[in-house]
Structures are given as structure tokens and as C-alpha cells.
XYZ file of C-alpha atoms in Angstrom:
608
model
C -15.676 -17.804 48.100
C -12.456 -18.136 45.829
C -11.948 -17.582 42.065
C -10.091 -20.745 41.227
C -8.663 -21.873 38.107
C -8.386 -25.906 37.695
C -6.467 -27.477 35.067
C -7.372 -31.236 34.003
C -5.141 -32.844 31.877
C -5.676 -35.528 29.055
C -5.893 -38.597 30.943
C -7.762 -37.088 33.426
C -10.183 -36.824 30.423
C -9.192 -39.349 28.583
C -12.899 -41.159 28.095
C -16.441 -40.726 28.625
C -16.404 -41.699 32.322
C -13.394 -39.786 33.420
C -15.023 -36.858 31.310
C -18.223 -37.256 34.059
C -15.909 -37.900 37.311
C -14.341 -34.540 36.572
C -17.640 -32.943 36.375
C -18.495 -34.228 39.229
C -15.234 -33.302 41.358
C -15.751 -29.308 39.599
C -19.523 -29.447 40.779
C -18.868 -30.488 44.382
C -16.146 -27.442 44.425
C -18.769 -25.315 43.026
C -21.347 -26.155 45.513
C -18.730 -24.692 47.856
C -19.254 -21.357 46.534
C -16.414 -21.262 44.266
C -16.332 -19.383 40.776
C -14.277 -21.413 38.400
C -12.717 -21.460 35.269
C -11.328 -24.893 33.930
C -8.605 -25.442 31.405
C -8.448 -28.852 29.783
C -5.821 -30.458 27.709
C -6.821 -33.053 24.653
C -8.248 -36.569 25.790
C -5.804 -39.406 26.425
C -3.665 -39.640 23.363
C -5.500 -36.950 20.515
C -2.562 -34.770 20.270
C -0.008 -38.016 19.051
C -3.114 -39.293 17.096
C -3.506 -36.299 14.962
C 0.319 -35.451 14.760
C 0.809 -39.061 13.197
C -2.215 -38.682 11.015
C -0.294 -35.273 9.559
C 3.039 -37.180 9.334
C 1.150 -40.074 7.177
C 0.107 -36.972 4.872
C 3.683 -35.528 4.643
C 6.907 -35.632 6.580
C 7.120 -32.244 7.175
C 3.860 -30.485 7.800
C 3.349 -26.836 7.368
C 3.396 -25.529 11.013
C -0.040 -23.261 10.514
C -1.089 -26.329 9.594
C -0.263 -28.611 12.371
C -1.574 -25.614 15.003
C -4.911 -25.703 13.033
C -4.958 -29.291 13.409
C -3.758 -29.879 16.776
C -6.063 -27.090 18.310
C -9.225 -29.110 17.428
C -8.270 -31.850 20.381
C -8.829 -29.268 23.196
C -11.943 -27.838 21.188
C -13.468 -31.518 21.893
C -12.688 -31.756 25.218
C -14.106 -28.496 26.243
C -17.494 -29.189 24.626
C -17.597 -32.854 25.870
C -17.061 -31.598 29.574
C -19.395 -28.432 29.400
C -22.423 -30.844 28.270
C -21.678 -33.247 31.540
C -21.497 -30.113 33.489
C -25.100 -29.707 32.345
C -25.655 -32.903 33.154
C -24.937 -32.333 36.477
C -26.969 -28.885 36.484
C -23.981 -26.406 36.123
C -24.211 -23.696 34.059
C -21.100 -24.156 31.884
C -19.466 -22.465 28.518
C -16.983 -23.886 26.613
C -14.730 -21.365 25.004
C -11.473 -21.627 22.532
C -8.381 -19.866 23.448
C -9.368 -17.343 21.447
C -12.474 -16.427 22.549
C -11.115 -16.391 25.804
C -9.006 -13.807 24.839
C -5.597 -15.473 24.906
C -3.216 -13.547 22.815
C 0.158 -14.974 22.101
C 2.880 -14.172 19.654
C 2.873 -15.323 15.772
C 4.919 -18.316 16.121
C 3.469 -21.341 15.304
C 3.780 -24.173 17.387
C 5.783 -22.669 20.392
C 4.261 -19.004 20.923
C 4.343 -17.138 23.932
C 1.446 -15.992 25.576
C 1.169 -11.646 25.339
C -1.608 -10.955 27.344
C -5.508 -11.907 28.452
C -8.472 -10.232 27.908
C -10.441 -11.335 30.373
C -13.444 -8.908 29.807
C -15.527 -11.606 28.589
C -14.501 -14.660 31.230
C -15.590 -12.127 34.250
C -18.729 -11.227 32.697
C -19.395 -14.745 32.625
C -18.533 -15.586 35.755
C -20.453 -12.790 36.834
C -23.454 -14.366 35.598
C -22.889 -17.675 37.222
C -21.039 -20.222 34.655
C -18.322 -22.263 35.096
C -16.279 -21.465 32.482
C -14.316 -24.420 30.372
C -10.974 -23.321 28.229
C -9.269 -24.956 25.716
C -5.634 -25.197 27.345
C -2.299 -24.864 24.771
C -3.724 -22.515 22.252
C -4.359 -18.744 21.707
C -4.848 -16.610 18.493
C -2.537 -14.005 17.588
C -2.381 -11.513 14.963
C -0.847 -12.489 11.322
C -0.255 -10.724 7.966
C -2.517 -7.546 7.594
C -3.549 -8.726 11.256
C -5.891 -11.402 10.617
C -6.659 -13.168 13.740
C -4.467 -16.995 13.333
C -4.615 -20.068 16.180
C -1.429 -20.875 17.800
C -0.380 -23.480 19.635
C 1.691 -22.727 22.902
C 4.070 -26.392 22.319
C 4.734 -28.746 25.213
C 2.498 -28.450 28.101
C 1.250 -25.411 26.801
C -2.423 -26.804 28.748
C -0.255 -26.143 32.221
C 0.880 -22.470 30.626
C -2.558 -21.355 29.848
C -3.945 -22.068 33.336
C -0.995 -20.402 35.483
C -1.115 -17.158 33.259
C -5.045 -17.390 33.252
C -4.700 -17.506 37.260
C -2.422 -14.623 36.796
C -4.144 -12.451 34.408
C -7.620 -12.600 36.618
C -5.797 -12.534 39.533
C -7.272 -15.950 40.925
C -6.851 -17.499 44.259
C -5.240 -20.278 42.854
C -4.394 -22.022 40.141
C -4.881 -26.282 40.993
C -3.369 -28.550 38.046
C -5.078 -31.699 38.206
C -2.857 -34.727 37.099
C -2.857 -38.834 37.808
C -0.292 -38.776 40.646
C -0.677 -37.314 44.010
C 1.231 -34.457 43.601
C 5.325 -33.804 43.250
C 7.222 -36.202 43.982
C 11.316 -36.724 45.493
C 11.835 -38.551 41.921
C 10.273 -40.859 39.443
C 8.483 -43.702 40.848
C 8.986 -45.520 37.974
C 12.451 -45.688 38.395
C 12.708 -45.183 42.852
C 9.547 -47.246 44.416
C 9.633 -45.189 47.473
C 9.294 -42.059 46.453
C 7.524 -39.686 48.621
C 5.366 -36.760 48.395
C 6.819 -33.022 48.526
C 3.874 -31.366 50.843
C 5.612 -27.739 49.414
C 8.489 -26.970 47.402
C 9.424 -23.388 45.991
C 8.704 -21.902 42.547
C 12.652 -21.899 42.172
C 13.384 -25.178 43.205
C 10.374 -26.216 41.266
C 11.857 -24.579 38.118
C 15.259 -26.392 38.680
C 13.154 -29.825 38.397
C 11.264 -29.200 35.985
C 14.166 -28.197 33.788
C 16.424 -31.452 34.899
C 12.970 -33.229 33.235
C 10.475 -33.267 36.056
C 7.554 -33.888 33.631
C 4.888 -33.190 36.340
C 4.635 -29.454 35.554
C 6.009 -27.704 32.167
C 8.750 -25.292 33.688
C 6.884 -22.273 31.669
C 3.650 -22.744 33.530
C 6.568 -22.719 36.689
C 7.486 -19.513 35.447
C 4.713 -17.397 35.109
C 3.684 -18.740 38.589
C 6.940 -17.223 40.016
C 6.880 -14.309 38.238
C 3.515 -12.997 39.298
C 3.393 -14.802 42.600
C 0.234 -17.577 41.546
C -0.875 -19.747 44.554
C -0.278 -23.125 42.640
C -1.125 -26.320 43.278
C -0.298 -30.019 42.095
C -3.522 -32.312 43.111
C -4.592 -35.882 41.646
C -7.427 -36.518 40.194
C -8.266 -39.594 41.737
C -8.675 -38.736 45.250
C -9.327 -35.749 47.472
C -5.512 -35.317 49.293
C -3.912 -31.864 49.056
C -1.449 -32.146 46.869
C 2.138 -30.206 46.362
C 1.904 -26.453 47.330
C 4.557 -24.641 45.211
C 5.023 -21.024 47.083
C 6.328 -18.117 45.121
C 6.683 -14.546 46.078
C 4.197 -11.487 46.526
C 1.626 -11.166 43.395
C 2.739 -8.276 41.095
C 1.093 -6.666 37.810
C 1.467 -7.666 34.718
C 4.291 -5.590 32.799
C 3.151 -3.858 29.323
C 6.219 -6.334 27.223
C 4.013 -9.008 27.949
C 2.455 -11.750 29.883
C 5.137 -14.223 29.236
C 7.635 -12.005 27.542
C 8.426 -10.193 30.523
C 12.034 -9.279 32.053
C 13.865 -12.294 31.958
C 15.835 -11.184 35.028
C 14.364 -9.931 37.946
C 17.422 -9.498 40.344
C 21.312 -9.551 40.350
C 24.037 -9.815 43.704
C 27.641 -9.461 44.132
C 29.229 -11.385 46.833
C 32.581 -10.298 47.670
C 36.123 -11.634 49.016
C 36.054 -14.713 47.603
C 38.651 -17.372 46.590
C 38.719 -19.869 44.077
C 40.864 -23.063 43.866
C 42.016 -25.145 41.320
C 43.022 -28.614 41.360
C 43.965 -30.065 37.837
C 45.528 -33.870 36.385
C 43.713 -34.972 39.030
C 43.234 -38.654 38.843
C 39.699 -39.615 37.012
C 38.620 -42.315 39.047
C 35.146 -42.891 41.248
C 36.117 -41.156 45.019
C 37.845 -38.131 43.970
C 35.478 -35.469 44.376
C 33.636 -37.598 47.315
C 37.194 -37.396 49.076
C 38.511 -33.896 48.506
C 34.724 -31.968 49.865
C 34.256 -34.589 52.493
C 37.807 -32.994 54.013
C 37.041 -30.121 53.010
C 33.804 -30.479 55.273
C 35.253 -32.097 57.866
C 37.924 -28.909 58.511
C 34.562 -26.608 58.887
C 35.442 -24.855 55.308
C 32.095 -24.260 53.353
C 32.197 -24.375 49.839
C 29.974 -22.385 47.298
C 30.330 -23.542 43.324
C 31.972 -26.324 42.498
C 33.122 -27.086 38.726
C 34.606 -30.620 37.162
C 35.484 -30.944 33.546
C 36.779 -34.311 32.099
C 39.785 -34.036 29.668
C 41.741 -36.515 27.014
C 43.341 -39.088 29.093
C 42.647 -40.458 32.728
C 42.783 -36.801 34.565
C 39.882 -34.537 35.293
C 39.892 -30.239 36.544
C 38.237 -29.397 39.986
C 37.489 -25.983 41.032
C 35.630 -24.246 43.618
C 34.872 -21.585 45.851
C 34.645 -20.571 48.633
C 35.258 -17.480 51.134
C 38.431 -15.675 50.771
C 39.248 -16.060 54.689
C 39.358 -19.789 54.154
C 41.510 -20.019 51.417
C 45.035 -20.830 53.450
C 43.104 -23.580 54.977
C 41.156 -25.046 52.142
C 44.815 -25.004 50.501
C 46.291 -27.259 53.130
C 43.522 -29.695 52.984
C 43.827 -30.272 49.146
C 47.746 -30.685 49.408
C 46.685 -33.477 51.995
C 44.241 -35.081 49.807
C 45.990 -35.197 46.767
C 48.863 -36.417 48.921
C 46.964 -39.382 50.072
C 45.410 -40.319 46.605
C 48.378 -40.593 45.354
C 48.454 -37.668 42.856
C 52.100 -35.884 44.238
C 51.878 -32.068 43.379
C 54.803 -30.685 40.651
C 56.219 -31.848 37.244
C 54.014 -35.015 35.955
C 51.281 -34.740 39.027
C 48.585 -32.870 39.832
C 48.238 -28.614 40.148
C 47.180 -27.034 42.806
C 46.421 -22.881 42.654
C 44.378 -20.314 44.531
C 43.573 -16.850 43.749
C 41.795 -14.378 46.568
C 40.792 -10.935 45.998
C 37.429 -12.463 43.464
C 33.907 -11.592 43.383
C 31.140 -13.277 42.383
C 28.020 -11.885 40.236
C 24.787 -13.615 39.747
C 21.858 -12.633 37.593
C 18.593 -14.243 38.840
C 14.860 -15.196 37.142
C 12.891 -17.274 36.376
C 13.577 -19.507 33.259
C 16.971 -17.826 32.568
C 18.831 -21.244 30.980
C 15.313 -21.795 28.492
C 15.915 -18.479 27.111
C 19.264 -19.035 25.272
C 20.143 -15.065 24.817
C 19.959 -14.111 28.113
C 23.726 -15.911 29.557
C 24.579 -14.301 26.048
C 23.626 -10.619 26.855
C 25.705 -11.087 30.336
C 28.684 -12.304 28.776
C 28.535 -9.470 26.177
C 27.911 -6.915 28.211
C 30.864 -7.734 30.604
C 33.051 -8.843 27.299
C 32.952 -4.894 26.462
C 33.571 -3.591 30.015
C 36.982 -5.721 29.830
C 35.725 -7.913 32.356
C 37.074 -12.068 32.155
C 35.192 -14.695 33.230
C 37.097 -16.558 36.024
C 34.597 -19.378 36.668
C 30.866 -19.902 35.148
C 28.246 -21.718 37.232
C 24.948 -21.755 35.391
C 20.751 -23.385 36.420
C 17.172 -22.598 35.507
C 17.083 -19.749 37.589
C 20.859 -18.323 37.984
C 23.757 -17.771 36.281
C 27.204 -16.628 38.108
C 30.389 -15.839 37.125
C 33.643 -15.317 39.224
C 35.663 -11.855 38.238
C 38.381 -9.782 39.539
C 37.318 -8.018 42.966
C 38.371 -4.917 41.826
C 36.296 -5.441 38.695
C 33.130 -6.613 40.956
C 31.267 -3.305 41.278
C 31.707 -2.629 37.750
C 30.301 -6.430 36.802
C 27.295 -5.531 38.963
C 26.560 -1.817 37.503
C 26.866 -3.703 33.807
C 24.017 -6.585 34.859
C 21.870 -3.369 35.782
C 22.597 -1.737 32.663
C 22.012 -4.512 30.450
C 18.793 -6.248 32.429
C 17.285 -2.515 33.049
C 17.579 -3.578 37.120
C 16.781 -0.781 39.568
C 18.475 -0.632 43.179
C 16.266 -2.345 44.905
C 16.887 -4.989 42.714
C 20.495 -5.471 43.494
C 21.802 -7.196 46.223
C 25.201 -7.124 47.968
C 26.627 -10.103 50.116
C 23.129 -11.398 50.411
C 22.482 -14.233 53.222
C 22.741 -17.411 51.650
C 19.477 -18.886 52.693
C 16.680 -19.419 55.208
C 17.885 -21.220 58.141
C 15.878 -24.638 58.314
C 15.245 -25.226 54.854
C 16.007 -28.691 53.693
C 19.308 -29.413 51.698
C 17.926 -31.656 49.153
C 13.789 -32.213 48.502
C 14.191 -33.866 44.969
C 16.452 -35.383 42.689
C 16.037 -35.883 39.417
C 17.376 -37.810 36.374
C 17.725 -36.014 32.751
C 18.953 -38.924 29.591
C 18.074 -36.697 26.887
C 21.159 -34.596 27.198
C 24.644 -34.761 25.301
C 28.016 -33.833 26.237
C 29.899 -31.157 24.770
C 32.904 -29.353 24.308
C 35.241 -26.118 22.684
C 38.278 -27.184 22.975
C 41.124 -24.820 22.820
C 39.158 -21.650 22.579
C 40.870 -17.894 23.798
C 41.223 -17.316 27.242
C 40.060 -13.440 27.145
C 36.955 -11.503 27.843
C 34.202 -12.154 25.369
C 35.334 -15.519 24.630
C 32.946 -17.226 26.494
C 29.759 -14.402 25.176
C 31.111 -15.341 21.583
C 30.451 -19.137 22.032
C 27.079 -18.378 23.759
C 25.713 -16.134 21.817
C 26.654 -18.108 18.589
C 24.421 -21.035 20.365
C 21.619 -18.118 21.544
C 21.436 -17.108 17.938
C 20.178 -20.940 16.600
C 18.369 -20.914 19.281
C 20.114 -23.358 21.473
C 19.337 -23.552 25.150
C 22.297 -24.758 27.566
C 22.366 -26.279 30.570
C 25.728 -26.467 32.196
C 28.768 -24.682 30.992
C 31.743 -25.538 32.810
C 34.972 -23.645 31.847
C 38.201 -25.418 32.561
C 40.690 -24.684 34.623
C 43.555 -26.137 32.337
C 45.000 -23.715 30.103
C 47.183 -24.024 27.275
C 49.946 -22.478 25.557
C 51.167 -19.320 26.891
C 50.760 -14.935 26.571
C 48.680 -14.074 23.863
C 48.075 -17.793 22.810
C 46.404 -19.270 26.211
C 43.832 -20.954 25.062
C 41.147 -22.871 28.119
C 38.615 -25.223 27.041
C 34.498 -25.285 27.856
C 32.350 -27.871 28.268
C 28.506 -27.605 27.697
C 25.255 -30.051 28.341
C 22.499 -29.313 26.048
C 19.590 -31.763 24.137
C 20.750 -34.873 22.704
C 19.145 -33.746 19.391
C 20.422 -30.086 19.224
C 23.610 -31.293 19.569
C 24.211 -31.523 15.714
C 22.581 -27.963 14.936
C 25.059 -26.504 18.014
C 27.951 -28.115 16.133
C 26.683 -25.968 12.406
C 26.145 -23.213 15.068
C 29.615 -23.096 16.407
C 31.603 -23.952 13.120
C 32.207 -20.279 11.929
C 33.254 -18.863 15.077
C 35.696 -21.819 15.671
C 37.434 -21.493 12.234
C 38.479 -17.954 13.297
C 40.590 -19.350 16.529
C 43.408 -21.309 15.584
C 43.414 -25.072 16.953
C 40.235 -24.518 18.637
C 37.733 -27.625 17.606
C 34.495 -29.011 18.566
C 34.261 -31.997 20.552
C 31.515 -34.773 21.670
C 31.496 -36.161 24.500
C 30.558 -39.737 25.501
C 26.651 -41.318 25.994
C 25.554 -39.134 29.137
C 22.824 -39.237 31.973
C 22.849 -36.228 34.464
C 21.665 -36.799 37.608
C 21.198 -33.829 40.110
C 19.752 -32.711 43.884
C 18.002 -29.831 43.878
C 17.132 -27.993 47.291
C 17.134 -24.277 48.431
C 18.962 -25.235 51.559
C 21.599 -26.451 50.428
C 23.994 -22.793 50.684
C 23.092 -23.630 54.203
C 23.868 -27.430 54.530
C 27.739 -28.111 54.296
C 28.734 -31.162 53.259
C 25.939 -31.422 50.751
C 27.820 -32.084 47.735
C 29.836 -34.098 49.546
C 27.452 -36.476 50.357
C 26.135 -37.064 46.702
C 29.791 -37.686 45.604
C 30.405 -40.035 48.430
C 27.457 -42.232 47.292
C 27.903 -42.322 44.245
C 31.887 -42.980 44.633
C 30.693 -45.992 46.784
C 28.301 -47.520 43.781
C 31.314 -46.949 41.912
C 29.855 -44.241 39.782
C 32.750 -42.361 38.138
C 31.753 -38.287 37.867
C 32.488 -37.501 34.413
C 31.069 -33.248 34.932
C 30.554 -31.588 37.968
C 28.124 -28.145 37.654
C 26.196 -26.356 41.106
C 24.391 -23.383 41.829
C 23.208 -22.658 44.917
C 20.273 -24.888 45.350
C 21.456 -27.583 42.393
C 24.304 -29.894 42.326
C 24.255 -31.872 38.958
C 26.502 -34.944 37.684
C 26.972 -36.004 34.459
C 27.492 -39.806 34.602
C 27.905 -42.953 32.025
C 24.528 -42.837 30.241
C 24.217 -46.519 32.007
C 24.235 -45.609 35.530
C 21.957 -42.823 35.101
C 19.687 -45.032 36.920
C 21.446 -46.472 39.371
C 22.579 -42.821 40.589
C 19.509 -41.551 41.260
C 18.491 -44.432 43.382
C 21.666 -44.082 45.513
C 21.693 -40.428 45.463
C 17.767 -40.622 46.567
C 18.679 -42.983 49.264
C 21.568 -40.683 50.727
C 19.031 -38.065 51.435
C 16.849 -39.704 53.182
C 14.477 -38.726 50.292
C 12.686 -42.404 51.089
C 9.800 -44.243 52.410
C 6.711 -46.339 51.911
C 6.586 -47.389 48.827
C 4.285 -44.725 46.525
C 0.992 -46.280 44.663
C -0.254 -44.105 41.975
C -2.722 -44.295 39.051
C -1.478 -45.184 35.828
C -1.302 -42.342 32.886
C 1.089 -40.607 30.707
C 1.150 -37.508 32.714
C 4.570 -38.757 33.958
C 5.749 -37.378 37.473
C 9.394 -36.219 37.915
């Protein structure tokens, strides 16, 4: 007998007769000896129903308000499904977030879950019930504390089952949707998409962040954090699912279910070498053809970094180990021979510096909690460390820095992230052997492209601009810093490139304005329409040729790159918003990502 918590979502509940089917489905698993406790989102479309019968009332709704409002959809749902669990003879009890002891912060409409009390759920699972929860709400403690409903925001439903799974230490935690599970990449946009049997918390989290919509990359989180046996099923049919695996289980700190240590690990990989190639022509091949010779001369590359600039020339960089630098330096002088793009006065730039090292900080979420890059960059800003090269994802972010400066980089993540030894890692292993390169891909059109241009190239430039953004609350994705400098001694100035949401790209501008006024010539820049498209595996350290093969494909659909940003399991373009499309189809195709044509049911629970 397992303790299992099952999460249905809203059009898995979206009418009378899916309300009964569910019932059904939770009795069978019950008659299996299971005890149970069910989260449920709002049926069908409740939650945009009552937000648009707020915005009617006024355009700008008191946020209490709306949590007040919007709670009541899950409140229906729970009672609906308890009384056909009756119908079916199952003891059932319907409870609100807050009297199942969900605690979450005072912040209306996007708080954080604190902790569980989950004196009262065991006691009635003791006595036999299956026990029904209203997902995406909690009640935490206002002025004078008087108890006040929250709302969790965006799939908050997905949130409150994981950290319910976590908090009574469940089996598993099964999340009940209208596809069959996760998939290699939106079906609505690639018809042969194919199920992922298992996929990793961490590569999960990468997805989910690139807009997977299948899970919310919170309810990812918590999962990884506390080690949560979680599966992706459909409602519809009986099949297994996705298995995301995540680490051993672990307690629950005292700062708080979801407000726990952002960063759970940090590594320093020494001898390494980074290249740069700059004026490089900005034309659809380039990247494909420098890392496909670069791959074909055995020389393994690690991060990989592409900024467009004003005219027709982009920045490359990348590294790889210091031992390899020599050669990877004879290959580029050979490509950018045969491209055309002659080396000296008027051409492109080649340089290479050995003797680097490169930090990461690891966890889960780190890029959807804005101050965390922020604290890094600070914190090595004040040891007098520069940032060489940034590479940043959901669940890393690196930086490249003097050698000699590498043991001090890594003492200063442990300071700042409170990291004990065992947390720290020195030239780990890149990955498990036999991993696959690439299991999804995934396409993100809600970003925008920007830029700093002309900003000082010295330590705690770079924590400046991101903790101006952390402080409005702005979330990056990629930050790219370029290789192409300008002016010279105290006046070198580089420029940084950044992909964030399309609509907090006006607030990051406001953000950014003070801090730019104080740095002569430096301005803020947008970018073109954008789509990013980008293959996420964990075997990809361990796969040369990986990025390679995504440039190469997307060079021969004549897809210029206009942004190149990696990590170790993520390589991510940014392309013309209008072959967003188009490159994930090839890049899905070049993987081998393929097959039968996938048949799902309809709903809005959208897969990735």
C-alpha cells in the first residue's frame, strides 16, 4: 500500500461527466489499497471566467481581492468531486488550502508556499478518507496575524501537490493532465512528437522554463529539491506516463518549504581556455561550420557564447580544455580562412587565453529567482574577481575567471550560498556515460532581446546590471557578455546582451536607466522580434558535436543565429521571431527526436 498524491487538473474536471470518470479512476486506485490525497485545479475555464468578470468591474482589481475571488473555483471543484466519490462509496473530504494546512507567504497572487501542517490530512487518512484539496491556494498570516487566502499564481494546482507529496512524505506525487505524458516538443507545432518514458528533474526544469507548459517549473522544483517520485499520466487512459527522477528525499529546512536555499551545490573546473572569434561574418553556417571542425579534430567544447552587433558581424566564444587550446586555434584560423573572413586590420579577431577556471553555482530554479546571479556577481565584484565569460539556465549559472583567482571564486560561492564541503565539487565528471544528448526541444516566443551597450569592463559591472534587474524583480534568461571591447585602459567598455519576457522588457529598461546614466556612452538597446529555440539533454557534456549538429540544421533551413547561450545540458538560439517554428521542427528532426505521429485529447493543459 502507497500514500499517493494525484493531481487533476481543470479539464480533467472540466464538467459533470469528467467530474465522475475521475472518481472513478481514484476509486479503482483505492480499491488497490492506496491512501490518497487529491489536489484539483478549477473546472475547464473558471479561473479566466472570474478574472474577466473582475476586469468588467475595474481594470485593476485589488489583489486580496482577486485571491478571494479566484480561490472559490477550486472550492467548487473539491466539493463537486468529494460528492461523486460518495457516489461511488468512498469516504471523501473536501478541504480548502487552508484547512489543509497550507501556509504560504503574504503575497497576494504569487506566494510561496512556507510549510504544511499535515496533522489533520493524516488523521484523516488514518480514518479511511480520501482526501480532496483545493490546489493553488493557502492562507497565510496578515496584519495583527489574521489568517488571509492566497493564491500561489500560475500552476500553483501543480505546486500544491509536489510540496503536499513532499511535506507527507508520499510515494508519489502523479499529475494527471490531457496528454500522455512529456513530450520531445509541442505536438501542435511537430506531429510526431514522441513520449519521454523518464527525463530528470533538471532537464525537466530547463523545459519547463524554455515554456514547456506541461508542468509549472515550481512544482519541478520542489520535486528536485526534496527528491518527490513524480509522475506525468493522462487522464484518458491507463499508460504510465513520464517518470521525472530526482535525487535522494531530504527534510524539509526550517526557511521554508519553498523558500529554501536557492543553491544547493557549486564546482570549479580548472585549466581551461577560452577563445574568441569576433567581426565574424553574420550569415546562416557560421557557427554550424566553425564546431563541426572543431568536432571533427576530436576538440570538445564546453560553453559556447554568440552576441549579434550593429552591422553584418557577430562575437563567438567558447571553451574548452586548456590542453586543446593550440589546436582549437589552428582550426579557427582555417575556418575563418575558408569563409572568407581573413584575420588582421578590417577582418575578423581571433584570441585565446589559458590559465582560466570556471565556477558554477547549481539549484533548482536559480534563473526564476532574479537575486540569486545577483548575489554571485556581488560577491565576486568585492573579492576583485572579473567575469571573463557568463553562461547562465534554470538550474546553473557559470562564469569564466582568472585560474589563479579560481579557488578564491569557489570559497566566495560558499560564503555567500552558506555551502558546506561536501557541497563543493572540484573538476567534477561531466556526466553519466549513456545518457542521451538531446530528449526535448523546446520553443519560447514570449521573450525579447536585449542589450547594455557600452557598459565598464571591470569586476562588478556585470552584478551592477543584474542586481538593478533582481531589484524590479526581473528574471533573466540568457546573458551573454561580448567579447568586443571598446575604447582602451580605464575606458574599455564590453557590451551584454540579455533574453527576458516580452512584457518586462519595458519595466527592465526604467530598471536599468539610473545605473546607465552613471557610465558614460553606455545605452540601452532592443533587439529585433525574437523566438528562442533550444535542446535540452543531460548528455550532452558527453556528446561532442552536439551543438554542432543544431547549428548545422538550422544553417541548412537557412536559419540565421542571431544569440548563441549553453550550459551543460541546454543549447539555446535566439532566431527571427518567424522561424521560431520552423527551427524547432528541423532541430527536432536532427535528433532523431521523431516518430509516429502523437494523438492526444484535446484541452488547454498545453504540453511542451
Amino acid at each position: 500500500m502507497a500514500l499517493l498524491v494525484q493531481k487533476f487538473g481543470g479539464t480533467s474536471v472540466a464538467d459533470v461527466e469528467r467530474i465522475q470518470a475521475v472518481a472513478r479512476r481514484i476509486a479503482r486506485c483505492r480499491e488497490d489499497g492506496h491512501e490518497l490525497v487529491i489536489v484539483v485545479s478549477a473546472m475547464g475555464h473558471t479561473t479566466d471566467e472570474l478574472t474577466g468578470l473582475a476586469r468588467a468591474i475595474s481594470s485593476d482589481p485589488p489583489q486580496r481581492e482577486m485571491d478571494m475571488l479566484l480561490a472559490t473555483g477550486e472550492q467548487v471543484s473539491i466539493a463537486l468531486l468529494s460528492m461523486a466519490l460518495h457516489a461511488e462509496g468512498v469516504p471523501a473530504v473536501s478541504m480548502t488550502g487552508t484547512q489543509a494546512g497550507i501556509i504560504t507567504e503574504s503575497a497576494h497572487g504569487r506566494a510561496r508556499i512556507l510549510e504544511i501542517r499535515t496533522e489533520r490530512l493524516r488523521r484523516l487518512l488514518a480514518d479511511g478518507h480520501v482526501v480532496v484539496v483545493a490546489g493553488f491556494q493557502g492562507t497565510s498570516s496578515g496584519a495583527a496575524g489574521t489568517p488571509e487566502i492566497t493564491t500561489l499564481g500560475r500552476g500553483g494546482s501543480d505546486t500544491s501537490a509536489v510540496a503536499l507529496a513532499a511535506a507527507l512524505g508520499a510515494d508519489a506525487c502523479e499529475i494527471y493532465t490531457d496528454v500522455p505524458g512529456v513530450l520531445t516538443t509541442d505536438p501542435r507545432k511537430v506531429a510526431d512528437a514522441q513520449l519521454m518514458e523518464q527525463v530528470s528533474c533538471s532537464e525537466m526544469l530547463e523545459l519547463a522554463s524554455l515554456g514547456a507548459a506541461v508542468l509549472h517549473p515550481r512544482a519541478v522544483e520542489i520535486a528536485r529539491n526534496y527528491g518527490v517520485p513524480l509522475v506525468v499520466r493522462s487522464s484518458w487512459s491507463d499508460a504510465p506516463g513520464t517518470l521525472l527522477t530526482s535525487g535522494n528525499p531530504r527534510p524539509i529546512g526550517s526557511e521554508g518549504l519553498e523558500l529554501g536555499k536557492p543553491v544547493d551545490g557549486a564546482e570549479l573546473e580548472s585549466s581551461q581556455a577560452v577563445l574568441a572569434l569576433s567581426h565574424v561574418p553574420d550569415r546562416p553556417g557560421v557557427a554550424a561550420q566553425l564546431f563541426e571542425a572543431l568536432g571533427a579534430a576530436g576538440l570538445n567544447v564546453d560553453l559556447i557564447v554568440q552576441a549579434t552587433h550593429e552591422g553584418a558581424s557577430n562575437d563567438i566564444a567558447f571553451t574548452l580544455a586548456d590542453a586543446d587550446r593550440d589546436r582549437a586555434q589552428l582550426v579557427c584560423r582555417e575556418v575563418l580562412a575558408t569563409m572568407g573572413a581573413g584575420l588582421g586590420e578590417g577582418g575578423a579577431q581571433l584570441s585565446a587565453e589559458g590559465g582560466m577556471a570556471k565556477l558554477s553555482i547549481s539549484g533548482a530554479g536559480i534563473m526564476g529567482r532574479p537575486g540569486v546571479a545577483a548575489r554571485l556577481f556581488d560577491a565576486l565584484a568585492r573579492a576583485g574577481i572579473n567575469l571573463r565569460l557568463i553562461a547562465t539556465s534554470e538550474v546553473k549559472v557559470s562564469c569564466l575567471v582568472a585560474g589563479h583567482q579560481g579557488a578564491k571564486a569557489l570559497r566566495c560561492a560558499a560564503d555567500t550560498f552558506e555551502l558546506q564541503d561536501g557541497q563543493l565539487r572540484h573538476d567534477p565528471l561531466p556526466c553519466e556515460l549513456g545518457v542521451p544528448a538531446v530528449r526535448g526541444v523546446a520553443l519560447d516566443r514570449d521573450q525579447a532581446q536585449v542589450a547594455v551597450r557600452r557598459v565598464p569592463d571591470r569586476p562588478g559591472t556585470a552584478a551592477a546590471v543584474c542586481r538593478a534587474l533582481a531589484d524590479a524583480g526581473i528574471s533573466l534568461d540568457a546573458i551573454v557578455q561580448s567579447e568586443r571591447t571598446h575604447g582602451e585602459g580605464d575606458q574599455l567598455s564590453r557590451d551584454m546582451s540579455f533574453t527576458l519576457k516580452r512584457d518586462e522588457r519595458a519595466r527592465a529598461e526604467q530598471a536599468l536607466s539610473h545605473l546607465l546614466r552613471q557610465w558614460p556612452g553606455a545605452h540601452f538597446e532592443e533587439g529585433p522580434a525574437i523566438a528562442r529555440v533550444s535542446a535540452v539533454g543531460a548528455g550532452m557534456p558527453c556528446t561532442p558535436g552536439t551543438a554542432a549538429r543544431m547549428f548545422r540544421c538550422l544553417a541548412d533551413a537557412s536559419i540565421n543565429i542571431e544569440l548563441i547561450a549553453t550550459s551543460e545540458i541546454r543549447t539555446s538560439c535566439v532566431v527571427a521571431e518567424a522561424d521560431g517554428v520552423k527551427a524547432l521542427q528541423v532541430i527536432h528532426a536532427a535528433f532523431g527526436l521523431g516518430g509516429d505521429e502523437v494523438h492526444q485529447a484535446q484541452g488547454t493543459e498545453a504540453p511542451i
